[in-house]
Amino acid sequence: MSILNKVIRSVVQVMPDQAPDELIASNRYLGRSINRLNGPDKVTGKATFTADYPVANLAHAALAYSTIAKGRITSIDTKAAEALPGVILVLTHENAPEMKVPKEFGDGSSNDAGTTQAKILNTDHVSWNGQPIALVVAETPEQAEAAAARIHATYEKEDCVTSFEAAIGDAKQPKAIMGEDPEVTRGDVEQALSQSAARIDLTFTTPPHNHNAIEPHACIAQWDGKDDLTLYDTSQFTAGVATTIAQVFGLKADHVRVVAPYVGGGFGGKGGAWPYIQLCALAARETGRPVRLAMTREGVFRIVGGRTPSQQRVAISADDAGKFLGFVHEGVTAQSTHNHFPEQFSFPPRHLYSMEAYRIGQKVTDLSRVANTFMRAPGESIGTFAVESGIDALAYELKMCPVALRMRNEPDADPVSGSPFSSRHMRKAYEMGVERFGWKSRPAEPRSQRDGDWWIGQGVATGTYPVYRMVTAARVRISADGTAVAQTSCQEMGMGTETVQTQHLAERLGLPMSKVRFEYGDSTLPYAGVAGGSSQTVSVALAVQEAGAKVLKELLALAQKDERSPLREANFEDVVAKDEGIFWRVSGGGESYAAILSRAGKDFVEADHKTGAPMELLKYSMHSYAAQFCEVRVHALSGEVRVQRWVGSFDTGRILNPKMAVSQFRGGIIMGIGMALTEETMFDDRTGRIMNPSLAEYHVPVQADIPDIEVVYTNEPDPHTPLGAHGIGEIGITGVAAAVANAVYHATGKRVTSLPITLDKLM
Amino acid sequence: MNSFSYARASESPDLAVALLNENQGRYLAGGTNLIDLMREEIETPAALVDISRLPLAQIEEREGGLRIGATVKNSHCAAHPLVRDRYPLLSSAILHGASAQLRNMATTGGNLMQRTRCYYFYDTASRCNKRTPGSGCDAAQGFHRIHAILGTSPHCIATHPSDMCVALTALDATVQVTGPDGERSIAFGDFHRLPGNTPHVETELRAGELITAVDLPASSANLPSIYRKVRDRASYAFALVSVGAALRVEDGRIADVRIALGGVAHKPWRASIAEQMLHGAEPTEANFRQAAEAELTPATPGHDNAFKVELAQRMIASVLQELAEVKA
Ligand SMILES: Cc1cc2nc3c(=O)[nH]c(=O)nc-3n(C[C@H](O)[C@H](O)[C@H](O)COP(=O)(O)OP(=O)(O)OC[C@H]3O[C@@H](n4cnc5c(N)ncnc54)[C@H](O)[C@@H]3O)c2cc1C
Ligand code: SF4
């Protein structure tokens, strides 16, 4: 931790808390299973996704990709491509106008959203296998794709490292991981490991994964003169894309407008401004036409990175009673030679368990591969696989119930920072899960349940994900017709953003949902950060709350000036927003927004507001928790694993919309089952090339792989978050792979330490 | 994708053959494999002759067996009462393949002719003897977990990915073809080839020949059978190993046994060694295991797919054991 950070932390400790949000228990709309507002538009095809925008005179772009990992392009032949019908333009390093390399995505506090430090098209140097080497614009997408396939390059290869295994030895400790210390230690951990009743020491590996949202990345670029650019983009960070593309073309950030009302899944893969966006904009500028670049599935594999591979060691020792004495979690992830993202896998144990002595830290190594990036719960998903598998193994060493072992080490305060927890109901989550799953009837012995040819086993693991909040701006307007609008540039990738924010706005202003509207997905609206870190719901809610308060104050001021208003004597503290207006908190008298505005002769009142920095995160240890329970069957002869039962029990603050929340949890669990059993990007180590860039060979789970998933949750509001809520987009995947691995162990007596758990590992 | 010409032959197989021979191209049936291969530019035919509307979409009784037309959709074939009743192995194998959507498009002829799923075959940046004869085989030292362990050659270790063909092999089907030189029949076991040093030549079909039907003989009807497919997910994945087997026991001795394997070779693999050992033998677990081991003795796995040897042995033995128990 930097000295500055330490100073801030100590100052924050003595700062008073914000009073809990007064809507923390309000439930006219909040806390209710309200259907997705844009559901009907989506299922009837009315929702306009990026590639659907009807733009006149549209031309189409396609990319050609390098086929070596590192080296120089010695020749590139575009004649055949140029000769094809419909081809308008072919750009390569030989003729592409200069673009600036944008700043890399930072820690989420800036709008920089660059994904690679490699030049795109402006160089004959190749940095990864799959780097764009040519951009083709044609009249139709088919013509563009056909022409791109006609482009042939020759290369002079250079030595490079594409194999993670080979690069592990060169791993280095980065200065910081997401602003946190790369390594934290306490006490003599080696001694604690050696002198104990039980101990385990295991090494885990996880493979790289790629993003496969149902909607492949796409962009439409339209210039208005030389200085104004509109981009329709599949983005989960409209403001970041605007800033980044402005950097690339030397424009003012507010001259780039990014529009993304509907995004067909993001999971982190659409958080950065991947190179296709700037290439689309370049194509549009150079042809003087609006251009669409809709990536193919293979194209997404080639240029959009995914989850890093990892190797993690977990060593834990405990006394007879199961108390953790020594705890080591350390290992290596990979980033690329042209980006920086050391995925934070070592975060979970820093906050999960009380430990006498520990060494928790991580290193990162560089590969000549496509840049890695965030993918649903980066860090926590792979970190919990290792840690929670290790704890399970220790439980067997101790002959203790794995749930009891975890509860034995439940800390009173954050084990590393010492900060109090803002809200932690891990025990309750476990109790609920144990009850719902019927955990108590599970036999303790592994390899003790058989059904025909199948071994049966039950496993459990803890999941965790931090609470983040980002500085966010919002505008709230209340109009004389009694309606209200809130606006921010945030995004909806299908999580239910629009719905839950509409619920919130209606509840906050005491209006019916039919009279409020939430506008988002446009970078020209007040600033919202990346829809990442499971932070958007609370970040936006706070901005809307505070902007809303400003509007209410203004309205009250209008009333105070008005002789006829029943509110003329009221102070802000005396009133509440309800029944479509402002009313005395105690006596109940008041009047509608419409009445105040029409008497004042105003059409509307509006206010913008930007939230302050998330100081609460420095004062409290703020996290969500999960207890994941599952039952698997493992075929005794073939080693096939089938998950047949799941209970996810979540402690994630107050649940704002149960139906959509449960859907998020389930989605996370499903993605986790894929991570556990099937998903793996196959990088050929000889070439750094992805060999399974299609959904036929890159195995995400299919329906038949997924059992009924039951979800329960504590619904305990966090007094230190807006609405008492936590973000819930990522917690669902955490702990899942470990729960599966632990159930597989319980079924078979085999501990699989490398993902995915394919059948050959269990035969 | 390259440009190509398109013609539809709806009237007769002869017309299709004539059209193809004029245009030097490929027959297009369901298109579920060919169109993908054209998109990836693995195949670049100058012409397509669409045969999907030829009058070859019937399933008919014939000489005590069945004739399945070349353009019968896989889903239709699997659901057909005569197929389900007499050749449940075929029905089951088809239903274990691909997805419902694909089976609704895929045809009998196309299924026979579908090409391997080797990653390097699909990637024009890789070396592949099957795609570009003489260029090398990147799978040999690369990813080959899904590749062949039997009948491989130094030139190619790819598998034939079909499920349906595993059943057809076990059921002693015959492929009916017509072409510029007239009609002929090819025994199913001879239809697909081993890679040898010509992995690009995958079948006995000659240039321009059209598959018109697949015949199932009376002799393989009504056998107790099982299709067991082992794959990486519960559905919608190709077989790592599959076993199609049928067994008839008379007076405590094996009177008829058919075993075919998928996912292990360049062709649907008829386990003749195992069958020979088992004919007339007692249907015991030990005999099944021994026969399975003998079948796999010639296996030549690589570092990624060694598990398939044991997996195939276990699956053969367990499928036969299950059949024996059902009989008992
Ligand atoms: C994602 C995916 C998953 C799949 N999974 C499986 C699986 O698990 N198991 C499985 O068995 N299959 C699977 N398949 C393959 C599927 O079964 C084949 O694609 C299908 O059977 C091909 O039939 P088609 O009619 O579409 O052939 P087409 O694509 O139309 O043709 C394929 C080839 O056959 C030739 N051809 C077609 N008909 C004739 C004829 N009558 N005479 C001569 N040549 C002919 C064509 O010229 C072409 O070369 C999968 C396919 C996909 C895309
Ligand atoms: S195994 Fe066969 S298909 Fe695959 S790369 Fe080698 S030659 Fe090509």
PDB file of C-alpha atoms in Angstrom, chain A residues 338-562:
ATOM      1  CA  HIS A 338       1.662  -5.301 -24.986  1.00  0.00           C
ATOM      2  CA  ASN A 339      -0.783  -4.817 -22.104  1.00  0.00           C
ATOM      3  CA  HIS A 340      -0.873  -4.778 -18.324  1.00  0.00           C
ATOM      4  CA  PHE A 341      -3.457  -6.672 -16.391  1.00  0.00           C
ATOM      5  CA  PRO A 342      -2.242  -8.929 -13.620  1.00  0.00           C
ATOM      6  CA  GLU A 343      -5.517 -10.575 -12.723  1.00  0.00           C
ATOM      7  CA  GLN A 344      -6.122 -10.303  -8.966  1.00  0.00           C
ATOM      8  CA  PHE A 345      -6.508 -13.982  -8.074  1.00  0.00           C
ATOM      9  CA  SER A 346      -4.868 -13.520  -4.676  1.00  0.00           C
ATOM     10  CA  PHE A 347      -7.589 -11.204  -3.347  1.00  0.00           C
ATOM     11  CA  PRO A 348     -10.113 -13.703  -1.966  1.00  0.00           C
ATOM     12  CA  PRO A 349      -8.113 -15.113   0.958  1.00  0.00           C
ATOM     13  CA  ARG A 350      -7.137 -11.595   2.024  1.00  0.00           C
ATOM     14  CA  HIS A 351     -10.696 -11.094   3.157  1.00  0.00           C
ATOM     15  CA  LEU A 352     -12.151 -14.526   3.798  1.00  0.00           C
ATOM     16  CA  TYR A 353     -10.468 -16.233   6.727  1.00  0.00           C
ATOM     17  CA  SER A 354      -8.720 -15.515   9.949  1.00  0.00           C
ATOM     18  CA  MET A 355      -5.153 -16.728   9.700  1.00  0.00           C
ATOM     19  CA  GLU A 356      -2.270 -16.666  12.195  1.00  0.00           C
ATOM     20  CA  ALA A 357       0.439 -16.246   9.612  1.00  0.00           C
ATOM     21  CA  TYR A 358       0.108 -15.740   5.908  1.00  0.00           C
ATOM     22  CA  ARG A 359       1.834 -14.996   2.670  1.00  0.00           C
ATOM     23  CA  ILE A 360      -0.585 -14.061  -0.067  1.00  0.00           C
ATOM     24  CA  GLY A 361       0.684 -12.627  -3.279  1.00  0.00           C
ATOM     25  CA  GLN A 362       1.077 -12.913  -6.966  1.00  0.00           C
ATOM     26  CA  LYS A 363       3.353 -12.403  -9.911  1.00  0.00           C
ATOM     27  CA  VAL A 364       2.753 -11.871 -13.566  1.00  0.00           C
ATOM     28  CA  THR A 365       4.544 -12.979 -16.700  1.00  0.00           C
ATOM     29  CA  ASP A 366       4.385 -11.662 -20.266  1.00  0.00           C
ATOM     30  CA  LEU A 367       3.342 -13.672 -23.297  1.00  0.00           C
ATOM     31  CA  SER A 368       3.244 -12.918 -26.998  1.00  0.00           C
ATOM     32  CA  ARG A 369      -0.478 -13.439 -27.125  1.00  0.00           C
ATOM     33  CA  VAL A 370      -3.630 -11.413 -27.490  1.00  0.00           C
ATOM     34  CA  ALA A 371      -3.982  -9.047 -24.518  1.00  0.00           C
ATOM     35  CA  ASN A 372      -5.839 -10.570 -21.581  1.00  0.00           C
ATOM     36  CA  THR A 373      -8.734  -8.749 -20.009  1.00  0.00           C
ATOM     37  CA  PHE A 374     -11.413  -8.926 -17.348  1.00  0.00           C
ATOM     38  CA  MET A 375     -13.866 -11.751 -17.579  1.00  0.00           C
ATOM     39  CA  ARG A 376     -16.653 -12.167 -15.051  1.00  0.00           C
ATOM     40  CA  ALA A 377     -15.064 -11.959 -11.600  1.00  0.00           C
ATOM     41  CA  PRO A 378     -11.492 -11.751 -12.846  1.00  0.00           C
ATOM     42  CA  GLY A 379      -9.318 -12.923  -9.993  1.00  0.00           C
ATOM     43  CA  GLU A 380     -12.032 -14.096  -7.646  1.00  0.00           C
ATOM     44  CA  SER A 381     -13.284 -16.787 -10.003  1.00  0.00           C
ATOM     45  CA  ILE A 382      -9.927 -18.502 -10.469  1.00  0.00           C
ATOM     46  CA  GLY A 383      -8.629 -17.547  -7.033  1.00  0.00           C
ATOM     47  CA  THR A 384     -11.556 -19.166  -5.255  1.00  0.00           C
ATOM     48  CA  PHE A 385     -11.038 -22.325  -7.307  1.00  0.00           C
ATOM     49  CA  ALA A 386      -7.578 -22.780  -5.809  1.00  0.00           C
ATOM     50  CA  VAL A 387      -8.237 -21.536  -2.279  1.00  0.00           C
ATOM     51  CA  GLU A 388     -11.553 -23.274  -1.805  1.00  0.00           C
ATOM     52  CA  SER A 389     -10.249 -26.546  -3.248  1.00  0.00           C
ATOM     53  CA  GLY A 390      -7.336 -26.283  -0.829  1.00  0.00           C
ATOM     54  CA  ILE A 391      -9.613 -25.719   2.143  1.00  0.00           C
ATOM     55  CA  ASP A 392     -11.690 -28.698   1.103  1.00  0.00           C
ATOM     56  CA  ALA A 393      -8.575 -30.857   0.966  1.00  0.00           C
ATOM     57  CA  LEU A 394      -7.601 -29.637   4.427  1.00  0.00           C
ATOM     58  CA  ALA A 395     -11.048 -30.529   5.755  1.00  0.00           C
ATOM     59  CA  TYR A 396     -10.462 -34.142   4.712  1.00  0.00           C
ATOM     60  CA  GLU A 397      -7.027 -34.080   6.348  1.00  0.00           C
ATOM     61  CA  LEU A 398      -8.659 -32.893   9.539  1.00  0.00           C
ATOM     62  CA  LYS A 399     -11.651 -35.204   9.122  1.00  0.00           C
ATOM     63  CA  MET A 400     -13.820 -32.156   9.571  1.00  0.00           C
ATOM     64  CA  CYS A 401     -16.928 -31.037   7.733  1.00  0.00           C
ATOM     65  CA  PRO A 402     -15.825 -28.514   5.099  1.00  0.00           C
ATOM     66  CA  VAL A 403     -18.591 -26.146   6.194  1.00  0.00           C
ATOM     67  CA  ALA A 404     -17.565 -26.383   9.836  1.00  0.00           C
ATOM     68  CA  LEU A 405     -13.923 -25.758   8.901  1.00  0.00           C
ATOM     69  CA  ARG A 406     -14.854 -22.559   7.138  1.00  0.00           C
ATOM     70  CA  MET A 407     -17.066 -21.393   9.982  1.00  0.00           C
ATOM     71  CA  ARG A 408     -14.245 -22.166  12.389  1.00  0.00           C
ATOM     72  CA  ASN A 409     -12.138 -19.559  10.621  1.00  0.00           C
ATOM     73  CA  GLU A 410     -14.776 -16.916  10.086  1.00  0.00           C
ATOM     74  CA  PRO A 411     -13.057 -13.620  10.991  1.00  0.00           C
ATOM     75  CA  ASP A 412     -14.453 -10.747  13.069  1.00  0.00           C
ATOM     76  CA  ALA A 413     -12.691  -8.119  11.016  1.00  0.00           C
ATOM     77  CA  ASP A 414     -10.854  -8.060   7.717  1.00  0.00           C
ATOM     78  CA  PRO A 415      -7.937 -10.441   8.241  1.00  0.00           C
ATOM     79  CA  VAL A 416      -5.435  -8.305   6.352  1.00  0.00           C
ATOM     80  CA  SER A 417      -6.533  -4.670   6.646  1.00  0.00           C
ATOM     81  CA  GLY A 418      -8.157  -5.059  10.058  1.00  0.00           C
ATOM     82  CA  SER A 419     -11.073  -2.924   8.872  1.00  0.00           C
ATOM     83  CA  PRO A 420     -14.547  -3.759  10.107  1.00  0.00           C
ATOM     84  CA  PHE A 421     -16.838  -5.483   7.650  1.00  0.00           C
ATOM     85  CA  SER A 422     -19.607  -3.259   6.340  1.00  0.00           C
ATOM     86  CA  SER A 423     -21.966  -6.190   6.144  1.00  0.00           C
ATOM     87  CA  ARG A 424     -21.018  -9.843   6.425  1.00  0.00           C
ATOM     88  CA  HIS A 425     -23.569 -12.594   6.917  1.00  0.00           C
ATOM     89  CA  MET A 426     -21.505 -15.533   5.815  1.00  0.00           C
ATOM     90  CA  ARG A 427     -22.818 -17.728   8.621  1.00  0.00           C
ATOM     91  CA  LYS A 428     -26.376 -17.000   7.667  1.00  0.00           C
ATOM     92  CA  ALA A 429     -25.637 -17.698   4.002  1.00  0.00           C
ATOM     93  CA  TYR A 430     -24.127 -21.030   4.982  1.00  0.00           C
ATOM     94  CA  GLU A 431     -27.000 -21.896   7.288  1.00  0.00           C
ATOM     95  CA  MET A 432     -29.500 -21.171   4.535  1.00  0.00           C
ATOM     96  CA  GLY A 433     -27.519 -23.163   1.998  1.00  0.00           C
ATOM     97  CA  VAL A 434     -26.955 -26.121   4.317  1.00  0.00           C
ATOM     98  CA  GLU A 435     -30.649 -26.225   5.024  1.00  0.00           C
ATOM     99  CA  ARG A 436     -31.831 -25.908   1.438  1.00  0.00           C
ATOM    100  CA  PHE A 437     -29.288 -28.357   0.062  1.00  0.00           C
ATOM    101  CA  GLY A 438     -29.781 -30.915   2.786  1.00  0.00           C
ATOM    102  CA  TRP A 439     -26.047 -30.862   3.447  1.00  0.00           C
ATOM    103  CA  LYS A 440     -26.359 -32.598   6.792  1.00  0.00           C
ATOM    104  CA  SER A 441     -27.374 -35.883   5.212  1.00  0.00           C
ATOM    105  CA  ARG A 442     -24.185 -35.994   3.159  1.00  0.00           C
ATOM    106  CA  PRO A 443     -21.880 -38.847   4.157  1.00  0.00           C
ATOM    107  CA  ALA A 444     -18.462 -37.635   5.267  1.00  0.00           C
ATOM    108  CA  GLU A 445     -16.506 -40.356   3.481  1.00  0.00           C
ATOM    109  CA  PRO A 446     -15.450 -39.697  -0.096  1.00  0.00           C
ATOM    110  CA  ARG A 447     -16.182 -42.346  -2.736  1.00  0.00           C
ATOM    111  CA  SER A 448     -19.037 -43.710  -0.710  1.00  0.00           C
ATOM    112  CA  GLN A 449     -22.135 -43.111  -2.843  1.00  0.00           C
ATOM    113  CA  ARG A 450     -22.865 -45.043  -5.989  1.00  0.00           C
ATOM    114  CA  ASP A 451     -25.819 -45.161  -8.334  1.00  0.00           C
ATOM    115  CA  GLY A 452     -25.287 -47.815 -10.998  1.00  0.00           C
ATOM    116  CA  ASP A 453     -22.191 -46.851 -12.961  1.00  0.00           C
ATOM    117  CA  TRP A 454     -22.046 -43.422 -11.384  1.00  0.00           C
ATOM    118  CA  TRP A 455     -20.251 -42.162  -8.307  1.00  0.00           C
ATOM    119  CA  ILE A 456     -22.170 -39.432  -6.517  1.00  0.00           C
ATOM    120  CA  GLY A 457     -20.649 -36.630  -4.471  1.00  0.00           C
ATOM    121  CA  GLN A 458     -21.558 -33.340  -2.847  1.00  0.00           C
ATOM    122  CA  GLY A 459     -19.263 -30.365  -2.612  1.00  0.00           C
ATOM    123  CA  VAL A 460     -19.275 -26.887  -1.198  1.00  0.00           C
ATOM    124  CA  ALA A 461     -17.186 -23.781  -1.639  1.00  0.00           C
ATOM    125  CA  THR A 462     -17.205 -20.152  -0.626  1.00  0.00           C
ATOM    126  CA  GLY A 463     -17.549 -17.424  -3.197  1.00  0.00           C
ATOM    127  CA  THR A 464     -16.701 -13.807  -2.687  1.00  0.00           C
ATOM    128  CA  TYR A 465     -16.569 -10.603  -4.649  1.00  0.00           C
ATOM    129  CA  PRO A 466     -15.736  -7.065  -3.536  1.00  0.00           C
ATOM    130  CA  VAL A 467     -18.131  -4.175  -3.379  1.00  0.00           C
ATOM    131  CA  TYR A 468     -16.937  -1.371  -5.606  1.00  0.00           C
ATOM    132  CA  ARG A 469     -18.461   1.991  -6.230  1.00  0.00           C
ATOM    133  CA  MET A 470     -17.401   4.310  -9.011  1.00  0.00           C
ATOM    134  CA  VAL A 471     -17.659   8.036  -9.267  1.00  0.00           C
ATOM    135  CA  THR A 472     -20.749   8.563 -11.388  1.00  0.00           C
ATOM    136  CA  ALA A 473     -22.767  11.499 -12.614  1.00  0.00           C
ATOM    137  CA  ALA A 474     -26.477  11.652 -13.231  1.00  0.00           C
ATOM    138  CA  ARG A 475     -29.069  14.175 -14.269  1.00  0.00           C
ATOM    139  CA  VAL A 476     -32.560  14.080 -12.878  1.00  0.00           C
ATOM    140  CA  ARG A 477     -35.435  16.075 -14.287  1.00  0.00           C
ATOM    141  CA  ILE A 478     -38.961  16.402 -12.964  1.00  0.00           C
ATOM    142  CA  SER A 479     -41.450  17.885 -15.400  1.00  0.00           C
ATOM    143  CA  ALA A 480     -44.681  19.781 -15.011  1.00  0.00           C
ATOM    144  CA  ASP A 481     -46.643  16.867 -16.443  1.00  0.00           C
ATOM    145  CA  GLY A 482     -45.643  14.902 -13.369  1.00  0.00           C
ATOM    146  CA  THR A 483     -43.051  12.693 -15.066  1.00  0.00           C
ATOM    147  CA  ALA A 484     -39.394  12.298 -14.279  1.00  0.00           C
ATOM    148  CA  VAL A 485     -36.287  11.240 -16.153  1.00  0.00           C
ATOM    149  CA  ALA A 486     -32.865  10.189 -14.919  1.00  0.00           C
ATOM    150  CA  GLN A 487     -29.914  10.057 -17.266  1.00  0.00           C
ATOM    151  CA  THR A 488     -26.419   8.645 -17.129  1.00  0.00           C
ATOM    152  CA  SER A 489     -24.121   7.207 -19.753  1.00  0.00           C
ATOM    153  CA  CYS A 490     -24.139   3.774 -18.090  1.00  0.00           C
ATOM    154  CA  GLN A 491     -24.929   0.605 -19.960  1.00  0.00           C
ATOM    155  CA  GLU A 492     -27.251  -2.338 -20.132  1.00  0.00           C
ATOM    156  CA  MET A 493     -25.712  -5.613 -21.254  1.00  0.00           C
ATOM    157  CA  GLY A 494     -28.778  -7.546 -20.273  1.00  0.00           C
ATOM    158  CA  MET A 495     -28.408  -7.415 -16.498  1.00  0.00           C
ATOM    159  CA  GLY A 496     -31.585  -5.406 -16.041  1.00  0.00           C
ATOM    160  CA  THR A 497     -30.022  -1.985 -15.588  1.00  0.00           C
ATOM    161  CA  GLU A 498     -32.898  -0.084 -17.110  1.00  0.00           C
ATOM    162  CA  THR A 499     -35.470  -1.913 -15.045  1.00  0.00           C
ATOM    163  CA  VAL A 500     -33.815  -1.654 -11.670  1.00  0.00           C
ATOM    164  CA  GLN A 501     -32.879   1.989 -12.169  1.00  0.00           C
ATOM    165  CA  THR A 502     -36.448   2.759 -13.171  1.00  0.00           C
ATOM    166  CA  GLN A 503     -37.654   1.010 -10.023  1.00  0.00           C
ATOM    167  CA  HIS A 504     -35.224   3.090  -8.031  1.00  0.00           C
ATOM    168  CA  LEU A 505     -36.124   6.417  -9.618  1.00  0.00           C
ATOM    169  CA  ALA A 506     -39.842   5.793  -9.094  1.00  0.00           C
ATOM    170  CA  GLU A 507     -39.291   4.810  -5.474  1.00  0.00           C
ATOM    171  CA  ARG A 508     -36.924   7.717  -4.843  1.00  0.00           C
ATOM    172  CA  LEU A 509     -39.300  10.338  -6.213  1.00  0.00           C
ATOM    173  CA  GLY A 510     -42.535   8.742  -5.077  1.00  0.00           C
ATOM    174  CA  LEU A 511     -43.759   8.397  -8.639  1.00  0.00           C
ATOM    175  CA  PRO A 512     -45.360   5.409 -10.319  1.00  0.00           C
ATOM    176  CA  MET A 513     -42.970   3.496 -12.575  1.00  0.00           C
ATOM    177  CA  SER A 514     -45.082   4.420 -15.566  1.00  0.00           C
ATOM    178  CA  LYS A 515     -44.198   8.073 -15.005  1.00  0.00           C
ATOM    179  CA  VAL A 516     -40.439   7.719 -14.827  1.00  0.00           C
ATOM    180  CA  ARG A 517     -37.884   6.925 -17.469  1.00  0.00           C
ATOM    181  CA  PHE A 518     -34.258   5.953 -17.224  1.00  0.00           C
ATOM    182  CA  GLU A 519     -32.011   7.004 -20.095  1.00  0.00           C
ATOM    183  CA  TYR A 520     -28.570   5.489 -20.542  1.00  0.00           C
ATOM    184  CA  GLY A 521     -26.165   3.964 -23.034  1.00  0.00           C
ATOM    185  CA  ASP A 522     -25.001   7.217 -24.620  1.00  0.00           C
ATOM    186  CA  SER A 523     -21.669   8.839 -23.825  1.00  0.00           C
ATOM    187  CA  THR A 524     -23.152  12.333 -24.183  1.00  0.00           C
ATOM    188  CA  LEU A 525     -25.239  11.735 -21.070  1.00  0.00           C
ATOM    189  CA  PRO A 526     -23.767  12.490 -17.630  1.00  0.00           C
ATOM    190  CA  TYR A 527     -20.720  10.368 -16.948  1.00  0.00           C
ATOM    191  CA  ALA A 528     -20.848   6.804 -15.775  1.00  0.00           C
ATOM    192  CA  GLY A 529     -17.845   4.530 -15.621  1.00  0.00           C
ATOM    193  CA  VAL A 530     -17.395   1.074 -16.982  1.00  0.00           C
ATOM    194  CA  ALA A 531     -20.181  -1.380 -16.264  1.00  0.00           C
ATOM    195  CA  GLY A 532     -17.703  -3.544 -14.457  1.00  0.00           C
ATOM    196  CA  GLY A 533     -16.678  -4.639 -11.025  1.00  0.00           C
ATOM    197  CA  SER A 534     -20.337  -5.287 -10.257  1.00  0.00           C
ATOM    198  CA  SER A 535     -20.466  -1.631  -9.354  1.00  0.00           C
ATOM    199  CA  GLN A 536     -22.916  -0.055 -11.737  1.00  0.00           C
ATOM    200  CA  THR A 537     -26.208  -0.500  -9.899  1.00  0.00           C
ATOM    201  CA  VAL A 538     -25.101   1.137  -6.670  1.00  0.00           C
ATOM    202  CA  SER A 539     -22.886   3.722  -8.360  1.00  0.00           C
ATOM    203  CA  VAL A 540     -25.709   4.939 -10.560  1.00  0.00           C
ATOM    204  CA  ALA A 541     -28.248   4.712  -7.737  1.00  0.00           C
ATOM    205  CA  LEU A 542     -26.190   7.059  -5.584  1.00  0.00           C
ATOM    206  CA  ALA A 543     -25.748   9.559  -8.406  1.00  0.00           C
ATOM    207  CA  VAL A 544     -29.482   9.504  -9.103  1.00  0.00           C
ATOM    208  CA  GLN A 545     -30.254   9.804  -5.416  1.00  0.00           C
ATOM    209  CA  GLU A 546     -28.040  12.852  -5.013  1.00  0.00           C
ATOM    210  CA  ALA A 547     -29.125  14.517  -8.257  1.00  0.00           C
ATOM    211  CA  GLY A 548     -32.709  13.768  -7.267  1.00  0.00           C
ATOM    212  CA  ALA A 549     -32.178  15.429  -3.898  1.00  0.00           C
ATOM    213  CA  LYS A 550     -30.962  18.563  -5.669  1.00  0.00           C
ATOM    214  CA  VAL A 551     -34.078  18.620  -7.813  1.00  0.00           C
ATOM    215  CA  LEU A 552     -36.294  18.125  -4.785  1.00  0.00           C
ATOM    216  CA  LYS A 553     -34.529  20.976  -3.032  1.00  0.00           C
ATOM    217  CA  GLU A 554     -35.139  23.229  -5.992  1.00  0.00           C
ATOM    218  CA  LEU A 555     -38.764  22.253  -6.109  1.00  0.00           C
ATOM    219  CA  LEU A 556     -39.084  22.893  -2.420  1.00  0.00           C
ATOM    220  CA  ALA A 557     -37.483  26.281  -2.909  1.00  0.00           C
ATOM    221  CA  LEU A 558     -40.146  27.086  -5.491  1.00  0.00           C
ATOM    222  CA  ALA A 559     -42.827  26.031  -3.024  1.00  0.00           C
ATOM    223  CA  GLN A 560     -41.259  28.009  -0.191  1.00  0.00           C
ATOM    224  CA  LYS A 561     -41.477  31.138  -2.322  1.00  0.00           C
ATOM    225  CA  ASP A 562     -45.117  30.519  -3.044  1.00  0.00           C
TER     226      ASP A 562
END
